[in-house]
Coordinates of C-alpha atoms in Angstrom, one line a residue:
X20 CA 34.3 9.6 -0.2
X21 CA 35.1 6.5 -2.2
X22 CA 31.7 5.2 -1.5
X23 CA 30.4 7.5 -4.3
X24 CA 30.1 6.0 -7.5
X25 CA 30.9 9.0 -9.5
X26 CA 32.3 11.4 -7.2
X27 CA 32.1 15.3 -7.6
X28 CA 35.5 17.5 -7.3
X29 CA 36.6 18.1 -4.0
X30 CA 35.1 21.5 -4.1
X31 CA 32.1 21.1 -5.1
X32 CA 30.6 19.8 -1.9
X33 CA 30.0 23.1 -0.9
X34 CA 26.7 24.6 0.8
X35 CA 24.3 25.5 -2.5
X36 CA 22.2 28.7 -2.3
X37 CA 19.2 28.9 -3.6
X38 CA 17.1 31.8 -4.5
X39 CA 14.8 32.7 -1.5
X40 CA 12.0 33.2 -4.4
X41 CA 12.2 28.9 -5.6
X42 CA 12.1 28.2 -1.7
X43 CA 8.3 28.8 -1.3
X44 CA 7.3 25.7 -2.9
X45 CA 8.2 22.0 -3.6
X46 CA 7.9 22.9 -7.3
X47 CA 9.8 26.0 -7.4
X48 CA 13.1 24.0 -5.3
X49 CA 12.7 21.5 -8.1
X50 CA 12.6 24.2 -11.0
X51 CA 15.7 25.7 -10.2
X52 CA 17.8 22.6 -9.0
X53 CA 17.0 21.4 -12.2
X54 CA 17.8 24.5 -14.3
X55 CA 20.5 25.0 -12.4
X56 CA 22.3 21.6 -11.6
X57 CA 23.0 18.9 -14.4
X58 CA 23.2 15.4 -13.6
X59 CA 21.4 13.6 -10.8
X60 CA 24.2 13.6 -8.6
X61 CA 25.0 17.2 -8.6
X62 CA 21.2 18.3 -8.3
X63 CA 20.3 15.6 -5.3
X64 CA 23.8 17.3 -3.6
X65 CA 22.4 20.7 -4.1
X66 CA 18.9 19.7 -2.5
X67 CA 20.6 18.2 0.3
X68 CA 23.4 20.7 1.0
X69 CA 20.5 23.4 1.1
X70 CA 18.2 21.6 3.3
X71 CA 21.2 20.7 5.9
X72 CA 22.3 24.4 5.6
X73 CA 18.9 26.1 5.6
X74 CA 16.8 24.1 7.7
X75 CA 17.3 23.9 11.6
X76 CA 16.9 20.8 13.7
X77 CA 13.9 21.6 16.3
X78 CA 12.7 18.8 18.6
X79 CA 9.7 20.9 19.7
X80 CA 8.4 20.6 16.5
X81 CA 7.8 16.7 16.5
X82 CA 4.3 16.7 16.7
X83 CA 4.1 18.5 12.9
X84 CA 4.6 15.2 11.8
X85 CA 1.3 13.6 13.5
X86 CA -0.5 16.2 12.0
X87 CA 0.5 16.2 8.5
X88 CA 1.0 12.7 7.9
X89 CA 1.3 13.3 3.8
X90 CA 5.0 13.5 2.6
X91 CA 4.3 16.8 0.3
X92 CA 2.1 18.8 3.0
X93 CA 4.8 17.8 5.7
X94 CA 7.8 18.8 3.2
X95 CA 5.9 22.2 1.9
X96 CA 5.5 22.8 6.0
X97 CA 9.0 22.2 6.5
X98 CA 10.6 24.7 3.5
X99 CA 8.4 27.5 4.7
X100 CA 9.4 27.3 8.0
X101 CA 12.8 26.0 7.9
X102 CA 12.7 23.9 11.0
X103 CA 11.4 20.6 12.3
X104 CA 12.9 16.6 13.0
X105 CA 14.3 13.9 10.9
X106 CA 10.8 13.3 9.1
X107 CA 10.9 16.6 8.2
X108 CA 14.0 16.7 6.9
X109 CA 13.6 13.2 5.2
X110 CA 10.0 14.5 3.6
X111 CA 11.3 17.7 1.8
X112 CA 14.2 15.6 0.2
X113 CA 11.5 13.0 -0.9
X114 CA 9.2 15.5 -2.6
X115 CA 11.8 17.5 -4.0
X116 CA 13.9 14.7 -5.5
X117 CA 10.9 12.6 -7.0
X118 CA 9.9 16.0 -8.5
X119 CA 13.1 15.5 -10.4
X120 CA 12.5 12.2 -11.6
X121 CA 14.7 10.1 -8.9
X122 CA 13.2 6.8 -7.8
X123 CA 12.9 8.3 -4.4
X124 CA 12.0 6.5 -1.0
X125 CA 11.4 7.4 2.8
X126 CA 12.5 5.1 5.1
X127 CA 11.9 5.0 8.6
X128 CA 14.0 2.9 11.1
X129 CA 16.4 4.1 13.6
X130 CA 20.1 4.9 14.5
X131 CA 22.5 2.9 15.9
X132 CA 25.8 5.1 17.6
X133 CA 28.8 3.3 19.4
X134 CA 26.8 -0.6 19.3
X135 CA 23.8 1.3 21.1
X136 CA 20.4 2.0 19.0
X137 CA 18.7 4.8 19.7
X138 CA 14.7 4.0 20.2
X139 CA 12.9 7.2 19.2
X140 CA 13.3 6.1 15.5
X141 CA 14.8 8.2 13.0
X142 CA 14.0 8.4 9.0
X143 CA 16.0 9.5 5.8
X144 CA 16.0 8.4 2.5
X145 CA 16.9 6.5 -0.3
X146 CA 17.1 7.2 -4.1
X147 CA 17.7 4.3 -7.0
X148 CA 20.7 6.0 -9.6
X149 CA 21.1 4.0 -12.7
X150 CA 19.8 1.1 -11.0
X151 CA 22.0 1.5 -7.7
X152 CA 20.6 2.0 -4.4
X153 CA 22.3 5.1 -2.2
X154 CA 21.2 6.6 1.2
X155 CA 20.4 9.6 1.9
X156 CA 20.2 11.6 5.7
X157 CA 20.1 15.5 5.0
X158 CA 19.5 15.4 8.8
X159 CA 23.0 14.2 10.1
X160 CA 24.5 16.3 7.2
X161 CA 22.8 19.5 8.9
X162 CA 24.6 18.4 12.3
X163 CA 24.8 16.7 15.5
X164 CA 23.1 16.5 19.3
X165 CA 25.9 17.5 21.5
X166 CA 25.4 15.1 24.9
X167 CA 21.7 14.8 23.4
X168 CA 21.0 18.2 24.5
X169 CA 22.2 21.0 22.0
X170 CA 22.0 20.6 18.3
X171 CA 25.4 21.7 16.4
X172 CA 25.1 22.9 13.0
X173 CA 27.1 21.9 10.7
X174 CA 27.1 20.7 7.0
X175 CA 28.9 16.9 6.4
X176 CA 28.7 15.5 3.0
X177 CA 29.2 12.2 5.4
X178 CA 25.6 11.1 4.8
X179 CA 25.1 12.1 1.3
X180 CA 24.7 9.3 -1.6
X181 CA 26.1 6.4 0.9
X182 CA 26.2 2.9 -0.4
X183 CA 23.6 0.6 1.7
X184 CA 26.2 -1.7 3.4
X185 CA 27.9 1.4 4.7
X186 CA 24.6 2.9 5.8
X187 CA 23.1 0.2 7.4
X188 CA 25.9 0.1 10.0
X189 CA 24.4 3.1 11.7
X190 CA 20.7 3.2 10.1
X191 CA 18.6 -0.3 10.4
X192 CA 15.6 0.2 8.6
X193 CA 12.6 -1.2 10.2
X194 CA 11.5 -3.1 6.8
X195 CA 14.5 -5.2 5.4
X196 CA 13.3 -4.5 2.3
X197 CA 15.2 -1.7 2.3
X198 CA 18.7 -2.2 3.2
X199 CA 19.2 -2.7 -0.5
X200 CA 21.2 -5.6 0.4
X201 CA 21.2 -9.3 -1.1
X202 CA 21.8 -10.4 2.0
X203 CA 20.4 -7.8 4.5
X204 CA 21.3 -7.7 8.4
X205 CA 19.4 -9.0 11.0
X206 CA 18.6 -6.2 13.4
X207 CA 20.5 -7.9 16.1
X208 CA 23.4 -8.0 14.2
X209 CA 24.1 -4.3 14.1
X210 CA 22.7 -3.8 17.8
X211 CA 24.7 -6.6 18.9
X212 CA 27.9 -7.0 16.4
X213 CA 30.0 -9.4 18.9
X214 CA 27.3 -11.9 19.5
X215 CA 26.6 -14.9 17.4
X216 CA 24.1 -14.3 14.5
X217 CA 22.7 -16.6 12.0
X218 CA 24.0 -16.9 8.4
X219 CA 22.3 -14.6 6.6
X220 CA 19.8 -15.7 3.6
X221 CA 19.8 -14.4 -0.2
X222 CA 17.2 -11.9 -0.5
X223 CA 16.0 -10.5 -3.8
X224 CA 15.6 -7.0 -3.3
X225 CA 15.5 -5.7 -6.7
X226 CA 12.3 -8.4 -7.6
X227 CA 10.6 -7.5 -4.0
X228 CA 10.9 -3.5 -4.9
X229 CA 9.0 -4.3 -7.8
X230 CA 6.7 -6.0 -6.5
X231 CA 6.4 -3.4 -3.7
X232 CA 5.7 -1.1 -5.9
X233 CA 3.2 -2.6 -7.3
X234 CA 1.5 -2.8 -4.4
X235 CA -1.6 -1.8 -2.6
X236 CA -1.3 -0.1 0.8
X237 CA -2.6 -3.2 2.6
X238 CA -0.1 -5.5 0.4
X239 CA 2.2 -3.0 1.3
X240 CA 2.0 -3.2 4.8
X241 CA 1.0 -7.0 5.1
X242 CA 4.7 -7.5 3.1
X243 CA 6.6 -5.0 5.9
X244 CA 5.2 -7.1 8.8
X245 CA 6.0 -10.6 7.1
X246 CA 9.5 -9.1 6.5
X247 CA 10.0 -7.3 9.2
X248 CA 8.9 -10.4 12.3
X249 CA 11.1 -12.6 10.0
X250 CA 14.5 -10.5 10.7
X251 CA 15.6 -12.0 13.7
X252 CA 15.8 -10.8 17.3
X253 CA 13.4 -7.7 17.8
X254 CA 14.8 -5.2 20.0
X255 CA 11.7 -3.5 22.0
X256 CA 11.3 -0.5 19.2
X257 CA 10.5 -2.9 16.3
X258 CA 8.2 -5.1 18.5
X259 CA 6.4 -1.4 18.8
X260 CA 6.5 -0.6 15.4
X261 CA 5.2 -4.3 14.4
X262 CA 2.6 -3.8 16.6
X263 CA 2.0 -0.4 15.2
X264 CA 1.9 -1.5 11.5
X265 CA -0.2 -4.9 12.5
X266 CA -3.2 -2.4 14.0
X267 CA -2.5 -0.2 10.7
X268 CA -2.8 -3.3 8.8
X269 CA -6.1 -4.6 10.4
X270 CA -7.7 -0.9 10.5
X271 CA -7.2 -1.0 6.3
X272 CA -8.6 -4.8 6.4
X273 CA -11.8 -3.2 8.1
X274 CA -11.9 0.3 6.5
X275 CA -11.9 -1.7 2.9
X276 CA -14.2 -4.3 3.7
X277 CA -16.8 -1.3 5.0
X278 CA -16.5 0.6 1.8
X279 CA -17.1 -3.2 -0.7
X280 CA -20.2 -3.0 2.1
X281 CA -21.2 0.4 1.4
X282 CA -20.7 -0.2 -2.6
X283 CA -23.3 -3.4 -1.9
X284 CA -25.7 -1.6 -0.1
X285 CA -25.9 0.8 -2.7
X286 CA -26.4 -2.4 -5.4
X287 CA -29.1 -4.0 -3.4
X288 CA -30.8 -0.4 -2.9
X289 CA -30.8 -0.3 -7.1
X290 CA -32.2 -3.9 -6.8
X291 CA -34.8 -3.0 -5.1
X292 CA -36.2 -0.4 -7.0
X293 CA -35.7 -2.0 -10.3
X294 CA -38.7 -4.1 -8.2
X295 CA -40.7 -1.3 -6.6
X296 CA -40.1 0.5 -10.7
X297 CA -42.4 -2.8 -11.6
X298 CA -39.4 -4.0 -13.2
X299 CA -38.6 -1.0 -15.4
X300 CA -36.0 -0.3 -17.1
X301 CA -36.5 -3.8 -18.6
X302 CA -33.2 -6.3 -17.9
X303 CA -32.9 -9.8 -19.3
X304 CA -33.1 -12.8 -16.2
X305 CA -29.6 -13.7 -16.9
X306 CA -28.2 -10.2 -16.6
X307 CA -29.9 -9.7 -13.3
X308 CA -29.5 -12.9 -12.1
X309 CA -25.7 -12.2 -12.5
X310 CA -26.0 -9.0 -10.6
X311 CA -27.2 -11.5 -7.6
X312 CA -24.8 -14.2 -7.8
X313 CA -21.9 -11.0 -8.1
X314 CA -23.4 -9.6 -5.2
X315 CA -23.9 -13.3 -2.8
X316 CA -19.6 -13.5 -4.0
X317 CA -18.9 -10.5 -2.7
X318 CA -20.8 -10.7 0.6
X319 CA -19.5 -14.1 1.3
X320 CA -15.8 -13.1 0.7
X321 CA -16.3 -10.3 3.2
X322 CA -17.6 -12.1 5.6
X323 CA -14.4 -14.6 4.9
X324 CA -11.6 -11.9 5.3
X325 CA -13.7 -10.8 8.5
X326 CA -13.4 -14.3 9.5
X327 CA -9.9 -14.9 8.9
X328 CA -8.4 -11.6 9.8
X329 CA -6.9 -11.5 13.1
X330 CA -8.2 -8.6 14.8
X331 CA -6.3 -7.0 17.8
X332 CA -7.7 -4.0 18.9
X333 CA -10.9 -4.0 21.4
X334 CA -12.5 -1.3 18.7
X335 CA -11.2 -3.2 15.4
X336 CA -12.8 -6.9 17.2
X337 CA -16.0 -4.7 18.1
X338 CA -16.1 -3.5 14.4
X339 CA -15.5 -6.4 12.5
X340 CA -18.4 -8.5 14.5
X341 CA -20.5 -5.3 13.7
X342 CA -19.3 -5.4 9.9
X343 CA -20.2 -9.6 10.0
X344 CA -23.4 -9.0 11.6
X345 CA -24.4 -6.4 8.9
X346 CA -23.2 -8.6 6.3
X347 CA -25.1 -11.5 7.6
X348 CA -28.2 -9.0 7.3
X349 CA -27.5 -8.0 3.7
X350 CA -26.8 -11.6 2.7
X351 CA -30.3 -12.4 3.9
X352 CA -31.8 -9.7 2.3
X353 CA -30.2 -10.3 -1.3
X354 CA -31.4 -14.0 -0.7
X355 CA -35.2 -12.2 -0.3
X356 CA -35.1 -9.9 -3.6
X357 CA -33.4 -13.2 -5.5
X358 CA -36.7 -15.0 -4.7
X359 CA -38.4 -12.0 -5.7
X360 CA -36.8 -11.2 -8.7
X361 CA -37.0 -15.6 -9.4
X362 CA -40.7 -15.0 -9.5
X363 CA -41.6 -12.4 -11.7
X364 CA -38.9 -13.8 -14.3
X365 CA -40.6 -17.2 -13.8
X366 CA -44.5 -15.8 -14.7
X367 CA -42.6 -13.7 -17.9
X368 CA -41.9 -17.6 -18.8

């Protein structure tokens, strides 16, 4: 276990029991990990050796996942009843570890066994200690598919606080981003290890983190496509998942340009019966004039991000001419009011 930067005795990786009465609730495996562990290492090791020894590996509960698509409903699922897949697994260490105070992430990506990757896609985690990256995968540490058929139980501290360029040889994350490497793998690197591969490039991880963190979800997800089309060779399950994140992408393009559309609707409706109000409450030319010109802005970058955006999907290109047509309409009608509003400011003259 030399990978670990500050390794436990030998002993001490050990299956933890917990309390059945802390494991109804994120909060209450959080409470008593912390209470009862000290040290980050020793309390992440006794989340993970109690989720690998408590929960069971169930394939015919993969479609929990669809359903409960947020990380803390998913987990809170999960702990009560003690089964599911690798998401589930990955979620309840998530939500319990950020509970105590780890800079935790999910990752999603998939496996790679014996130069062969795996394309059903896998996730696990990772957590920044001290400013170091380590992965996490409290599903392998519960066991192994035996001929891909029958799960064996059986704790491993093998996948517990690993250092990225150990990881990465049998977990390629989709988004590069998170290898934690300053020079990260191209996926057909670890798919294809013999073959020639170009050299890889410096990547600043720690500055892109930060700046991924500062993100939006549609910066977010804009960033993981760029990154992830510029990693080299594709294999067929990241050409999926690009596709998957670019319709994700353009769905958030459309869903936020409908609610700046909604929020203008709503100021035009205000304009218009500050008019029918015969101009009551009374509002300097300037200040409403400024409301206008705000309002043309806004409508004109809409109908530029429409414009510019890419859209795939029969219903996203259906929407977005819908959302420009609309737009076009509301333009027109601000233009109307303006000339209105011009008016009775010019006879106050």
């Amino acid at each position: 276990m030399a990978f670990r930067s500050v390794a436990l005795p030998a002993d001490a990786y050990v299956a933890v029991e917990i309390p059945a009465s802390y494991t109804t609730s994120l909060n209450g495996l959080a409470t008593y990990i912390s209470q009862r562990y000290k040290g980050t290492e020793a309390q992440l090791w006794a989340l993970y050796s109690w989720e690998a020894s408590y929960l069971r590996y169930d394939i015919s509960k993969r479609s929990v996942q669809l359903s409960l698509t947020n990380p803390d409903e998913l987990a809170l699922w999960t702990i009560k009843n003690r089964k599911g897949v690798c998401a589930n697994f990955a979620a309840v260490f998530y939500a319990v570890a950020k509970r105590l105070g780890v800079e935790t992430y999910l990752v999603g990506g998939y496996s790679v066994t014996h130069n062969n990757f795996r394309d059903d896609g896998h996730q696990w985690c990772a957590c920044l200690i001290d400013g170091k990256p380590y992965i996490f995968d409290p599903t392998w540490g519960g066991g192994y598919m035996l001929n891909d058929v029958q799960y064996v139980h059986r704790l491993s501290a093998d996948y517990f606080m690993v250092e990225p360029a150990k990881m990465v040889q049998t977990h390629m994350p989709e988004d590069p981003l998170f290898q934690f490497l300053d020079y990260p793998h191209y996926y057909d690197e670890i798919d294809n290890p013999g073959a020639d591969h170009p050299v890889p490039v410096y990547f600043n991880w720690r500055d892109s983190l930060a700046h991924y963190n500062a993100q939006d979800t549609l910066a977010r997800l804009g960033g993981q496509i760029a990154r992830m089309r510029a990693n080299g060779f594709a294999n067929d399950w990241i050409k999926m998942q690009i596709l998957r994140y670019q319709h994700n992408y353009e769905a958030h393009v459309l869903n936020r340009q409908v609610d700046v559309f909604n929020n203008c609707v709503q100021r035009v409706n205000e304009l218009v019966r500050y008019i029918n109000n015969g101009y009551v409450p009374v509002k300097t030319a300037s200040a409403v004039n400024a409301e206008i010109e705000d309002l043309e802005n806004t409508l004109s970058g809409m109908a530029a991000v429409l414009d510019d955006t890419e859209f795939t999907s029969d219903a996203l290109v259906q929407g977005a001419a819908n959302m420009s047509q609309q737009v076009q309409q509301l333009m027109a009608s601000v233009s109307d009011l303006s000339r209105s509003i011009r008016k009775h400011f010019d006879k106050q003259k």
